[in-house]
PDB file of C-alpha atoms in Angstrom:
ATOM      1  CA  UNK H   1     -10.930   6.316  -0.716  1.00 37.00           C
ATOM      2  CA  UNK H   2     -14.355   6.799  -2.351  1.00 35.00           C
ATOM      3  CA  UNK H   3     -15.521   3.300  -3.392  1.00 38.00           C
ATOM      4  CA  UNK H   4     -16.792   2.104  -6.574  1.00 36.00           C
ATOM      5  CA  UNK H   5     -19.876  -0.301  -7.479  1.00 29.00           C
ATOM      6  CA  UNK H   6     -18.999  -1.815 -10.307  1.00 29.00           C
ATOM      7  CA  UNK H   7     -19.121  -4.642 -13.128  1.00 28.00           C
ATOM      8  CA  UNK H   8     -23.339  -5.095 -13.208  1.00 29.00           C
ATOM      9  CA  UNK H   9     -23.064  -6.874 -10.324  1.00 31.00           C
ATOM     10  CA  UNK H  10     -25.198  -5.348  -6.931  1.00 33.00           C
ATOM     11  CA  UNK H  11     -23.707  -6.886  -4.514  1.00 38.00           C
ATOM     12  CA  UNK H  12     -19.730  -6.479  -5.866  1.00 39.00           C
ATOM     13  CA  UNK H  13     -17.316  -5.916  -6.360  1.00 47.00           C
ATOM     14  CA  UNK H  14     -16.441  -2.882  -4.005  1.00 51.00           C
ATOM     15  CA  UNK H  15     -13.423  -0.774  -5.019  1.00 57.00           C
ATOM     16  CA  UNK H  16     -11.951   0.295  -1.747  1.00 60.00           C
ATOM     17  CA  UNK H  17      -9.317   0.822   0.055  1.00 67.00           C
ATOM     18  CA  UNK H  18      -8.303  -1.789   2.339  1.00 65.00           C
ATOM     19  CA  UNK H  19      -8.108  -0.322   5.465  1.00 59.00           C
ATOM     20  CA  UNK H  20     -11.743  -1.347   5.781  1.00 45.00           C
ATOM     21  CA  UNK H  21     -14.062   0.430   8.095  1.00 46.00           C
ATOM     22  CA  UNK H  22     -15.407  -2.183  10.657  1.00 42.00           C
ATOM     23  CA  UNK H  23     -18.642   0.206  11.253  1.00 42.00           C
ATOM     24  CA  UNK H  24     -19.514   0.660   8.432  1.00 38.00           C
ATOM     25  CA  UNK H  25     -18.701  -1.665   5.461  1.00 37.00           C
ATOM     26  CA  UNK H  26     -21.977  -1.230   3.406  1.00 30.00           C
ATOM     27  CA  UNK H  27     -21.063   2.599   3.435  1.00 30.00           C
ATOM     28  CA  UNK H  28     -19.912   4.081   0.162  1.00 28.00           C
ATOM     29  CA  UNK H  29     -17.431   6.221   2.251  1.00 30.00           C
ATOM     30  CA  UNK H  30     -13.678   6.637   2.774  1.00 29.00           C
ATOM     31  CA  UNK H  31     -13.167   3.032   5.010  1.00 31.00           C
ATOM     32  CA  UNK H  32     -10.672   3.632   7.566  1.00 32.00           C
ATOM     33  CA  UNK H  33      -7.119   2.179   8.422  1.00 37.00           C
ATOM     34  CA  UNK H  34      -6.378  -0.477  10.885  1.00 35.00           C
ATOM     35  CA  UNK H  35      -7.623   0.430  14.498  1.00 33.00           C
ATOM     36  CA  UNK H  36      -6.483  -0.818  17.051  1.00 31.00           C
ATOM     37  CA  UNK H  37      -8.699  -3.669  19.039  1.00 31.00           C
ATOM     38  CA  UNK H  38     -11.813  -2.222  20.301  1.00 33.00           C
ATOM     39  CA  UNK H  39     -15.385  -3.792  21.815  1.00 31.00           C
ATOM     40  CA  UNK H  40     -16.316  -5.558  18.176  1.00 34.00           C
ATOM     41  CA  UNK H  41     -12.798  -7.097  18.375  1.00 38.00           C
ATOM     42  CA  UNK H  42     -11.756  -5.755  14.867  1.00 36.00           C
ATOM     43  CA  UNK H  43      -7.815  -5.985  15.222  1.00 39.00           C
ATOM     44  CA  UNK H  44      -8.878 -10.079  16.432  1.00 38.00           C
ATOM     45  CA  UNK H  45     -10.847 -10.569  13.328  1.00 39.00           C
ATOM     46  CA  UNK H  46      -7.873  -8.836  10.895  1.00 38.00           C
ATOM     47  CA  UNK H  47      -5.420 -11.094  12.397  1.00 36.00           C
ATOM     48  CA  UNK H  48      -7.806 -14.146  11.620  1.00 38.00           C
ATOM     49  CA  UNK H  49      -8.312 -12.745   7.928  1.00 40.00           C
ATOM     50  CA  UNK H  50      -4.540 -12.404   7.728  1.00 39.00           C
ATOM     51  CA  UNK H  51      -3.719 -16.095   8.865  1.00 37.00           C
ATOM     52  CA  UNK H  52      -6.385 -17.391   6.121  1.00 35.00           C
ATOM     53  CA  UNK H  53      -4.502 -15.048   3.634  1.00 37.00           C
ATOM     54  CA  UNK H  54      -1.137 -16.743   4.521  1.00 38.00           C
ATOM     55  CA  UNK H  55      -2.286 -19.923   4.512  1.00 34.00           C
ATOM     56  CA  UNK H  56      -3.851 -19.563   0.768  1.00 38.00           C
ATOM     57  CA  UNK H  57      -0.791 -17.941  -0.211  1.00 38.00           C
ATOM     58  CA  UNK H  58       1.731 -20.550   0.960  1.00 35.00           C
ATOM     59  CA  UNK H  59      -0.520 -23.319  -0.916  1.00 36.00           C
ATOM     60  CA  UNK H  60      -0.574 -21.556  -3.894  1.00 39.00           C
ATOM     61  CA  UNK H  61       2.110 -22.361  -6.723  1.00 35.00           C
ATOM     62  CA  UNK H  62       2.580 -19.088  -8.365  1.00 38.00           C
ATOM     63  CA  UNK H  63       3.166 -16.906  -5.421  1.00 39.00           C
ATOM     64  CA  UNK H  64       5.220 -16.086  -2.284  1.00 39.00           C
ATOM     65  CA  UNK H  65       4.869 -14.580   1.041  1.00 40.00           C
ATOM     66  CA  UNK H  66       7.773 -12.903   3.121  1.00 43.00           C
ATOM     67  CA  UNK H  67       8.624 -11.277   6.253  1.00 42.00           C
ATOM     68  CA  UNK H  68      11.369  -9.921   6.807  1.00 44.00           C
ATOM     69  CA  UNK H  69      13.131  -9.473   9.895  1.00 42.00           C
ATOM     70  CA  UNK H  70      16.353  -6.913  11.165  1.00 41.00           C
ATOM     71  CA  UNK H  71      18.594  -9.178   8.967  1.00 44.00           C
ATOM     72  CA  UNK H  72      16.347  -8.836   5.950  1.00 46.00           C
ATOM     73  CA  UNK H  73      13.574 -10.737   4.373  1.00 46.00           C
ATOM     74  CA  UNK H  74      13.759 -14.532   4.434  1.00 47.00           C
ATOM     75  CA  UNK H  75      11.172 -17.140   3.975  1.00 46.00           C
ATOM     76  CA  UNK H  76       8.130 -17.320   6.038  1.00 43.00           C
ATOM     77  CA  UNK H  77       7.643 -21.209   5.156  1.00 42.00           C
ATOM     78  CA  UNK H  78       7.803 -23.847   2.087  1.00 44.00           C
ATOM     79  CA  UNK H  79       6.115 -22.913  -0.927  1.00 46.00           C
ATOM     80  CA  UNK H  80       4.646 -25.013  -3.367  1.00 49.00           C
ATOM     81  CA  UNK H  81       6.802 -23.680  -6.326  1.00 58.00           C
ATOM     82  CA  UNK H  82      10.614 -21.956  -5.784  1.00 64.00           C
ATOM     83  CA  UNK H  83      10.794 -18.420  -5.652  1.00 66.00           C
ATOM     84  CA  UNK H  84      12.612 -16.682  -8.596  1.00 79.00           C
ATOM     85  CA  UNK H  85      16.108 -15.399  -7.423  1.00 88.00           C
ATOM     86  CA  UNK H  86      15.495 -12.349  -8.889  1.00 90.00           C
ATOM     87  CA  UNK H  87      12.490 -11.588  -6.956  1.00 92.00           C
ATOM     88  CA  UNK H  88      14.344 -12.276  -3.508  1.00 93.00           C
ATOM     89  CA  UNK H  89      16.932  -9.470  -4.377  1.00 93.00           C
ATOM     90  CA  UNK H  90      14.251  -7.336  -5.660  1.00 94.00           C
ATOM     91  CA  UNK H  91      13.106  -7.961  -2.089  1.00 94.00           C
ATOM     92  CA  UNK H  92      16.394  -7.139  -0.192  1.00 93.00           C
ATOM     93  CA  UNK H  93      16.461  -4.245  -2.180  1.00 94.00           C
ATOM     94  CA  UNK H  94      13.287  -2.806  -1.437  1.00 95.00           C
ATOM     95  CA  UNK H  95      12.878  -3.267   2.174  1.00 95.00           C
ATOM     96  CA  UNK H  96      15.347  -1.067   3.319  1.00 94.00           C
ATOM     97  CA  UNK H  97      13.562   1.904   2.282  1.00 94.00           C
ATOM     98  CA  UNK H  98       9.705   0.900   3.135  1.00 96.00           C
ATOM     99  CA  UNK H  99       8.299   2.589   6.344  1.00 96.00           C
ATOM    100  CA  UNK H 100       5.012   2.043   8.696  1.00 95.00           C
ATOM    101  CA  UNK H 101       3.155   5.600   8.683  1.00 95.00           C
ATOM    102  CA  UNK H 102       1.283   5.818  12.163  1.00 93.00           C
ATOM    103  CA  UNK H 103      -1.102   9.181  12.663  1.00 92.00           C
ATOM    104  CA  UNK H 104      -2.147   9.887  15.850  1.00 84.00           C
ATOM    105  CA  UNK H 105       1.272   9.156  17.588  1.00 56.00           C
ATOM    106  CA  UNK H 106       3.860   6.542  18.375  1.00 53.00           C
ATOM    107  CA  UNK H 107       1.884   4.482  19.963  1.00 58.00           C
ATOM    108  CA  UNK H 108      -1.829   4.348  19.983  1.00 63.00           C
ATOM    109  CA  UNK H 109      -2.450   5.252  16.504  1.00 66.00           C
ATOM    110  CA  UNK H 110      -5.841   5.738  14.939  1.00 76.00           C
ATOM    111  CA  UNK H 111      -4.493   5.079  11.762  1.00 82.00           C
ATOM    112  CA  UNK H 112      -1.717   3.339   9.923  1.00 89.00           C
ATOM    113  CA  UNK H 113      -0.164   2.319   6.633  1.00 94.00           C
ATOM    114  CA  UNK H 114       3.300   2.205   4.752  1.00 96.00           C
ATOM    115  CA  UNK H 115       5.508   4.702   2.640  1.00 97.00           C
ATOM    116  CA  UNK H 116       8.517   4.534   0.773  1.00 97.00           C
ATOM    117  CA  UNK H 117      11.473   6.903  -0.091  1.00 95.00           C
ATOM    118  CA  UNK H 118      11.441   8.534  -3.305  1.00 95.00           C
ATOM    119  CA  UNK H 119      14.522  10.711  -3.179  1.00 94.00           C
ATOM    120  CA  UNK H 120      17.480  11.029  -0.811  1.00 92.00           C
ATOM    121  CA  UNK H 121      16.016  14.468   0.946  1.00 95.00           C
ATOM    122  CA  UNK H 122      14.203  11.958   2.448  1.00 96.00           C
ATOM    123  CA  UNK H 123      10.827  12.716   1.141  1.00 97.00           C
ATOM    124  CA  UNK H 124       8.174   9.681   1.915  1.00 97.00           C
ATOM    125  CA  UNK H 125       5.277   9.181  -0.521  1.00 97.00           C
ATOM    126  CA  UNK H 126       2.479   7.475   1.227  1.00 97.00           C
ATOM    127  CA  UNK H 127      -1.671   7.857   0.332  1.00 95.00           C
ATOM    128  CA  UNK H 128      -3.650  10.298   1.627  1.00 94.00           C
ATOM    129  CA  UNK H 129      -6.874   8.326   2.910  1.00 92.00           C
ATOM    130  CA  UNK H 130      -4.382   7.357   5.919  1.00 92.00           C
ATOM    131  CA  UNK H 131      -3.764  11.264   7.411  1.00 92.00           C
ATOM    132  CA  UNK H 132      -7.587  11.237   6.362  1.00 89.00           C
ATOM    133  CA  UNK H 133      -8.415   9.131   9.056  1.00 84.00           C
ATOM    134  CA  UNK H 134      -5.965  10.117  11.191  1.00 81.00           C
ATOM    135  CA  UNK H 135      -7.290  13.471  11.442  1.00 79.00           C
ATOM    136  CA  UNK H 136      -5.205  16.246  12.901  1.00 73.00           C
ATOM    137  CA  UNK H 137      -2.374  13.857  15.018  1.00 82.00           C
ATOM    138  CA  UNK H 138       0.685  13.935  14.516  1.00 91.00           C
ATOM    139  CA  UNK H 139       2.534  11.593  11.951  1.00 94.00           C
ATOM    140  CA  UNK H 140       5.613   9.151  13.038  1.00 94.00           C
ATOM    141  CA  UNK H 141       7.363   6.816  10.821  1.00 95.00           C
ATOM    142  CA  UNK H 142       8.960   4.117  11.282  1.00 95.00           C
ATOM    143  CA  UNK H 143      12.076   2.730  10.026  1.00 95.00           C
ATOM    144  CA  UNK H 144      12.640  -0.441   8.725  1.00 92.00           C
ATOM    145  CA  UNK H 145      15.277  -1.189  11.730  1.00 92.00           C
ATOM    146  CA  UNK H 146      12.674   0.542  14.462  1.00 93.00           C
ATOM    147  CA  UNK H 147      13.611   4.138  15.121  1.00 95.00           C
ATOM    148  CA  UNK H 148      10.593   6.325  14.730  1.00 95.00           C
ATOM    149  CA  UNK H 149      10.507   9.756  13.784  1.00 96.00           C
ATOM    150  CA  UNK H 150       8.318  12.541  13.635  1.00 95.00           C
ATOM    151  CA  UNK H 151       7.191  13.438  10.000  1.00 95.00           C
ATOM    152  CA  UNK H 152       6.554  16.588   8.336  1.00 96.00           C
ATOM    153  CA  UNK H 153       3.756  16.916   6.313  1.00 95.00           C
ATOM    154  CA  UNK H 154       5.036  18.592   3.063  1.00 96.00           C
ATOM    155  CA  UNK H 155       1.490  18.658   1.057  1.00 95.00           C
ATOM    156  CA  UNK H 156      -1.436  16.549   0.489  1.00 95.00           C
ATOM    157  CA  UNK H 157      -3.295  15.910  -2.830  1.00 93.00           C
ATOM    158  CA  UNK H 158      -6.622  14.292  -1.421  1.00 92.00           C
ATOM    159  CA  UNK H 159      -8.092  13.883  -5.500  1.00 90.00           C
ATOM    160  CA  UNK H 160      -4.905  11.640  -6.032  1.00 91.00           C
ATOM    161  CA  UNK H 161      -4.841   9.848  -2.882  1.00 93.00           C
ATOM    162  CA  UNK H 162      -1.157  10.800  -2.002  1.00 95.00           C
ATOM    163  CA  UNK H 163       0.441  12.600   0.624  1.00 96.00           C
ATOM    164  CA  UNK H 164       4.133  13.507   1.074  1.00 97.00           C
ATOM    165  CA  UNK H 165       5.777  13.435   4.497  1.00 97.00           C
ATOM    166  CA  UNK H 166       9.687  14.550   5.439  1.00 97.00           C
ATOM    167  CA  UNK H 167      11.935  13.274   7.977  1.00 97.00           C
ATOM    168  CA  UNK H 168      14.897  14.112   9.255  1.00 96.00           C
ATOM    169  CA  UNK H 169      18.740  13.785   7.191  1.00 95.00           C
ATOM    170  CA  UNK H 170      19.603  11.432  10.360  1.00 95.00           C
ATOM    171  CA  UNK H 171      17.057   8.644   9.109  1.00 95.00           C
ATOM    172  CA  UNK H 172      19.246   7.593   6.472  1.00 94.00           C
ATOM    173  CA  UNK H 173      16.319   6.192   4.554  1.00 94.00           C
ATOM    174  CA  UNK H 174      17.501   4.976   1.004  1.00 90.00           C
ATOM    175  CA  UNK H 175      14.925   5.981  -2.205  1.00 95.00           C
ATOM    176  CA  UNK H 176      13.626   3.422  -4.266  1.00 97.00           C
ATOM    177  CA  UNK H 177      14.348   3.431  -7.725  1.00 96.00           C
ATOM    178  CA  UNK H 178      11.155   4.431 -10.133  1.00 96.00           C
ATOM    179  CA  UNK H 179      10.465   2.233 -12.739  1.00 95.00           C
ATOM    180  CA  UNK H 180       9.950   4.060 -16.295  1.00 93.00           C
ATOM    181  CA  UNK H 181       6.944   5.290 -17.589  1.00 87.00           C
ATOM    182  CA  UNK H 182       5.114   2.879 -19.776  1.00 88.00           C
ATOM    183  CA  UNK H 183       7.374   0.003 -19.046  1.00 92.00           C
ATOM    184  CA  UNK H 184       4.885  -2.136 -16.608  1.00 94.00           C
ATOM    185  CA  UNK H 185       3.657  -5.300 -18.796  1.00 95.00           C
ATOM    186  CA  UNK H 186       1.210  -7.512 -17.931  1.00 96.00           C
ATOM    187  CA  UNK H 187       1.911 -10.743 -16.554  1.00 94.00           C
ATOM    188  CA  UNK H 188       5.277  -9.212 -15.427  1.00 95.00           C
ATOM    189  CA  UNK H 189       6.127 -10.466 -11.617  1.00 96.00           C
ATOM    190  CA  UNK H 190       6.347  -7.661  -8.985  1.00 96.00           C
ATOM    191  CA  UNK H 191       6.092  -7.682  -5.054  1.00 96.00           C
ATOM    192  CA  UNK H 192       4.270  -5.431  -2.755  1.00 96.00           C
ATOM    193  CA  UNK H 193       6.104  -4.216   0.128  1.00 96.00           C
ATOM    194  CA  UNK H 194       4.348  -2.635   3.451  1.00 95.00           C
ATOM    195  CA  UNK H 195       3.474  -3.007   6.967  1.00 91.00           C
ATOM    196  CA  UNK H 196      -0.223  -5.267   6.379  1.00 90.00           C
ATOM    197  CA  UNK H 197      -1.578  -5.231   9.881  1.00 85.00           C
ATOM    198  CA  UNK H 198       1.397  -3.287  11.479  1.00 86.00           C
ATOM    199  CA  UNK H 199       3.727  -6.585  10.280  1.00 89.00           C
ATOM    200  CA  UNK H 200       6.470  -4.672   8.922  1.00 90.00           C
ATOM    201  CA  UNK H 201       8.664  -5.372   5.960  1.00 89.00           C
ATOM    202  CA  UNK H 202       5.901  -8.122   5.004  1.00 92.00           C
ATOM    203  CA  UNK H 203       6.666  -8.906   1.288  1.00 94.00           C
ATOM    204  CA  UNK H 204       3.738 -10.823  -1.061  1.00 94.00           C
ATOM    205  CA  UNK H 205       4.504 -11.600  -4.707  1.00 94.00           C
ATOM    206  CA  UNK H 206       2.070 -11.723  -7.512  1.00 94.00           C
ATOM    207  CA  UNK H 207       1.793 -10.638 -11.308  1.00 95.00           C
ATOM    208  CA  UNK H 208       0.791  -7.405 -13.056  1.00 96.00           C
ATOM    209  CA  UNK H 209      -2.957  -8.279 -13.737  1.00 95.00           C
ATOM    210  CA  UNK H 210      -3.873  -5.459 -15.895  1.00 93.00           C
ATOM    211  CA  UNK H 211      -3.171  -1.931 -16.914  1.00 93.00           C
ATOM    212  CA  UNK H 212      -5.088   1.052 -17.376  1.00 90.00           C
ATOM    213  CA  UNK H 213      -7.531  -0.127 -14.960  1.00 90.00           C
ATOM    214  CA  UNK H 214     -10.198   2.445 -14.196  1.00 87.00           C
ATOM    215  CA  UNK H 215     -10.731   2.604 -10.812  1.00 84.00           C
ATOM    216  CA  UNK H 216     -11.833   5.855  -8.017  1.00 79.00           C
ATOM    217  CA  UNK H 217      -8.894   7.026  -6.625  1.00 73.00           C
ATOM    218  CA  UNK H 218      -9.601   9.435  -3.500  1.00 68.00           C
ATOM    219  CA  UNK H 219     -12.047  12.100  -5.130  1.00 69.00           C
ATOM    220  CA  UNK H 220     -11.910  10.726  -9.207  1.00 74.00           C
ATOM    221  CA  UNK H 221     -11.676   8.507 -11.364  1.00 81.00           C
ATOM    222  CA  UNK H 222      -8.316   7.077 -12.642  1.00 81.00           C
ATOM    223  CA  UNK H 223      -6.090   4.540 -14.350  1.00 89.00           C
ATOM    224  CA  UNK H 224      -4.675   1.951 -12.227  1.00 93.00           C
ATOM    225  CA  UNK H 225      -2.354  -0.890 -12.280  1.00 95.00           C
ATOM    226  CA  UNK H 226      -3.850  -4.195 -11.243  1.00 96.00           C
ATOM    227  CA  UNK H 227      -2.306  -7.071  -9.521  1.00 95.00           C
ATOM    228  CA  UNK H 228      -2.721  -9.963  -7.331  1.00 94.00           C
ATOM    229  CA  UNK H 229      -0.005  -9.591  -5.286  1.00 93.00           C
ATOM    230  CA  UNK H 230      -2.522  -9.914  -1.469  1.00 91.00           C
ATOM    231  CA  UNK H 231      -2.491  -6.458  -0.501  1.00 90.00           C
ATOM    232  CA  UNK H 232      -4.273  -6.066   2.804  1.00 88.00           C
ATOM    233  CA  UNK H 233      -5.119  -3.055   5.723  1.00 87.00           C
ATOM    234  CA  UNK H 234      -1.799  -1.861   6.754  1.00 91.00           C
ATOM    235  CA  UNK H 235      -0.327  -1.527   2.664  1.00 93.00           C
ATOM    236  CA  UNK H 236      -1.500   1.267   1.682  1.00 93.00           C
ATOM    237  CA  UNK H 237       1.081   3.559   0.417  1.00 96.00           C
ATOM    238  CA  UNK H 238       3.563   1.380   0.415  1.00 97.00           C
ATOM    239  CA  UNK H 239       5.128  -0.016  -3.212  1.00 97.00           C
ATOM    240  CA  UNK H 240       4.492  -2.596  -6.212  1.00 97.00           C
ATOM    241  CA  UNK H 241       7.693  -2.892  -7.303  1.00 97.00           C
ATOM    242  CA  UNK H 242       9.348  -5.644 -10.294  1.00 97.00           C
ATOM    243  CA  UNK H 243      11.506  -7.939 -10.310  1.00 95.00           C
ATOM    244  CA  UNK H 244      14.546  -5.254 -10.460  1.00 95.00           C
ATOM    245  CA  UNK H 245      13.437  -3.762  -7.317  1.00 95.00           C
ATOM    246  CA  UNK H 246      12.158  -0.216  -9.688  1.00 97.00           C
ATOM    247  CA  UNK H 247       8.340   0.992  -8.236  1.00 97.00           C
ATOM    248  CA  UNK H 248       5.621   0.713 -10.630  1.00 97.00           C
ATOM    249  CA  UNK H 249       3.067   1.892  -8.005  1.00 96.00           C
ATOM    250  CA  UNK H 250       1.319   2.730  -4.822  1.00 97.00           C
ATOM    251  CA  UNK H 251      -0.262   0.758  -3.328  1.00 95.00           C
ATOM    252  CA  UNK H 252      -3.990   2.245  -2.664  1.00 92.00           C
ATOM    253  CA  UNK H 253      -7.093   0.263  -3.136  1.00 89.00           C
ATOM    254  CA  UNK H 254      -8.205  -3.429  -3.289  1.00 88.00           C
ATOM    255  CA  UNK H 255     -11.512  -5.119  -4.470  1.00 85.00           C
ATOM    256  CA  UNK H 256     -13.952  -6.942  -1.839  1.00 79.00           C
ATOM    257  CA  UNK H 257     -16.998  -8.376  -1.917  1.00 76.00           C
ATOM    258  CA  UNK H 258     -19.932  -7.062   0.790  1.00 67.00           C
ATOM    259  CA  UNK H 259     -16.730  -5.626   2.125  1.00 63.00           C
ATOM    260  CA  UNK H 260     -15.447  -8.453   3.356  1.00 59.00           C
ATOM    261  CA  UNK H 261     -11.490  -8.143   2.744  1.00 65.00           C
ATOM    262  CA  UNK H 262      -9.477  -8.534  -0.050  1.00 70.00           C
ATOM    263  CA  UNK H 263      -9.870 -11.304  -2.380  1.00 79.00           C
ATOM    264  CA  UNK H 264      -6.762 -11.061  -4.765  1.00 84.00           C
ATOM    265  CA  UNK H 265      -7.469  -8.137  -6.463  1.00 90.00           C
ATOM    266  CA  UNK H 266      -5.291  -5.169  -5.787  1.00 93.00           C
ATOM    267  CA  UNK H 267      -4.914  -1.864  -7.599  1.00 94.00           C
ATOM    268  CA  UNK H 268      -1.789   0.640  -7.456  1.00 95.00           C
ATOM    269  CA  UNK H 269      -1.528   4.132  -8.482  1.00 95.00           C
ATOM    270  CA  UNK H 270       0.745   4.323 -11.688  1.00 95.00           C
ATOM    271  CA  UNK H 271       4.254   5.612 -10.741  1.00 95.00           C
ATOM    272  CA  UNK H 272       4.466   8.072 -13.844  1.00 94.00           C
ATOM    273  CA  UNK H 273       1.304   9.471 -11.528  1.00 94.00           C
ATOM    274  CA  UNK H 274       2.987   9.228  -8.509  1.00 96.00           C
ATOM    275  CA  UNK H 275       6.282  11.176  -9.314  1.00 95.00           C
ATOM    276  CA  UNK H 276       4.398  13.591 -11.210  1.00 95.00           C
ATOM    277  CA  UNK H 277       2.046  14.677  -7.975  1.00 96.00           C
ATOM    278  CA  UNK H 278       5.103  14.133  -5.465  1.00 96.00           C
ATOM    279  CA  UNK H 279       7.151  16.594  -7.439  1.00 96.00           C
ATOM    280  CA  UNK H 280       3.729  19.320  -7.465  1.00 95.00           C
ATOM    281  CA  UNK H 281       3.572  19.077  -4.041  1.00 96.00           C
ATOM    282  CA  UNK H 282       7.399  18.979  -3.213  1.00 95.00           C
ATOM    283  CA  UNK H 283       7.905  22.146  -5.009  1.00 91.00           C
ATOM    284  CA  UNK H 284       4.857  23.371  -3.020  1.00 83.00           C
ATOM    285  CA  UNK H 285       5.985  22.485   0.079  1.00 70.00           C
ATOM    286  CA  UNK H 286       9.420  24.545  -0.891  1.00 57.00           C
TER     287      UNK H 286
END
């Protein structure tokens, strides 16, 4: 997505999103999504950011980090401070219907995020920056127990960042329940749920930071929720959801400083937003 200078400050913070574009990162430009390891060893230096992400995380007091395997999420180590039992079901519920969106095939893809169900005609909302940089390959999903599918593209909405894809009736994929309009507090916990640097059905818990954040959102400005759930390349599109497993958001953009990676500040698109473009461009797409 388009980034943002912001706050008086030159140097930062960047609104972007964060599949950050390793040629480029003093570009105000559409970064890309994770790539995979080329001459400037980019995938080497993600996994390096992503092990000093873990470690902060699992030091931390207020906040958790999962990944879940075929059996469902379970504890990557000790934290400092036990994990709210309702946030672990929230968990269990969620990751069944999360996906990895790859563009550009199967294997090999030039670009990459997450998506989840949100309706059982197995429509997938995911962001739109991601088919961006994927260009004109073809999408495959993933499920969270490792079939892959070929998507259909039902419609894009490139001012809203979001994208809806369709698979097949055999992929089973459960929706997510929506969370209501308006009912997102701050300081409320909630989890984000994605593939962060093709790790799949990697959970990270934080709190709503803020609402009605204004933030540029592929081609405008909008509102945005704020948390600090990490959110990191590989995330976008996938969900913020609360502590009842409901999604209060996509996803979609994180702040950084000289575009160095995120630094706790994520931002989702609304879900009120979200259901209100995926319907437009479901009844588009017929």
């Amino acid at each position: 997505m388009a980034v943002q200078t912001g706050l008086g400050e030159p140097r930062g913070p960047w609104f972007i999103s964060p599949e950050l574009d390793p040629d480029g990162r003093g570009r105000w430009d559409v970064p890309g999504s994770e790539r995979a390891a080329g001459p400037r060893g980019w995938r080497g230096r993600l996994l390096a950011a992503a092990a000093v992400v873990a470690l902060s995380t699992l030091s931390g007091a207020a906040a958790g980090s999962w990944v879940a395997g075929r059996d469902g999420p379970g504890p990557a180590a000790a934290s400092a401070a036990p994990v709210p039992a309702e946030l672990v079901t929230a968990a269990g519920k969620t990751v069944p219907g999360v996906v990895s969106v790859l563009v550009g095939g199967a294997s090999g893809a030039s670009a990459s995020g997450s998506g989840f169900a949100i309706d059982n005609e197995q429509h997938i909302v995911t962001n739109d920056h991601i088919l961006a940089r994927g260009g004109a390959g073809p999408v495959t999903v993933e499920m969270p127990d490792g079939r892959r599918f070929t998507a259909e593209v039902v419609g894009r909405e490139p001012a809203s960042d979001l994208a809806v894809l369709k698979v097949p009736a055999t992929a089973g994929l459960a929706a997510l329940p929506l969370a209501k309009p308006n009912s997102t507090r701050v300081g409320e916990p909630v989890l984000a749920v994605g593939s962060p640097l093709g790790l799949s059905g990697t959970v990270t818990a934080g709190i709503v930071s803020a609402l009605n954040r204004q933030v540029r959102i592929g081609s405008g400005r909008h509102t945005a929720v704020q948390t600090d759930a990490s959110i990191n390349p590989g995330n976008s599109g996938g969900p913020l959801v609360n502590a009842r497993g409901e999604v209060v958001g996509v996803n979609t953009a994180i702040a950084t400083i000289d575009g160095s990676g995120s630094i706790g500040i994520g931002f989702a698109i609304p879900i009120d937003q979200v259901q209100q473009t995926a319907d437009t461009i479901i009844g588009r797409g017929g």
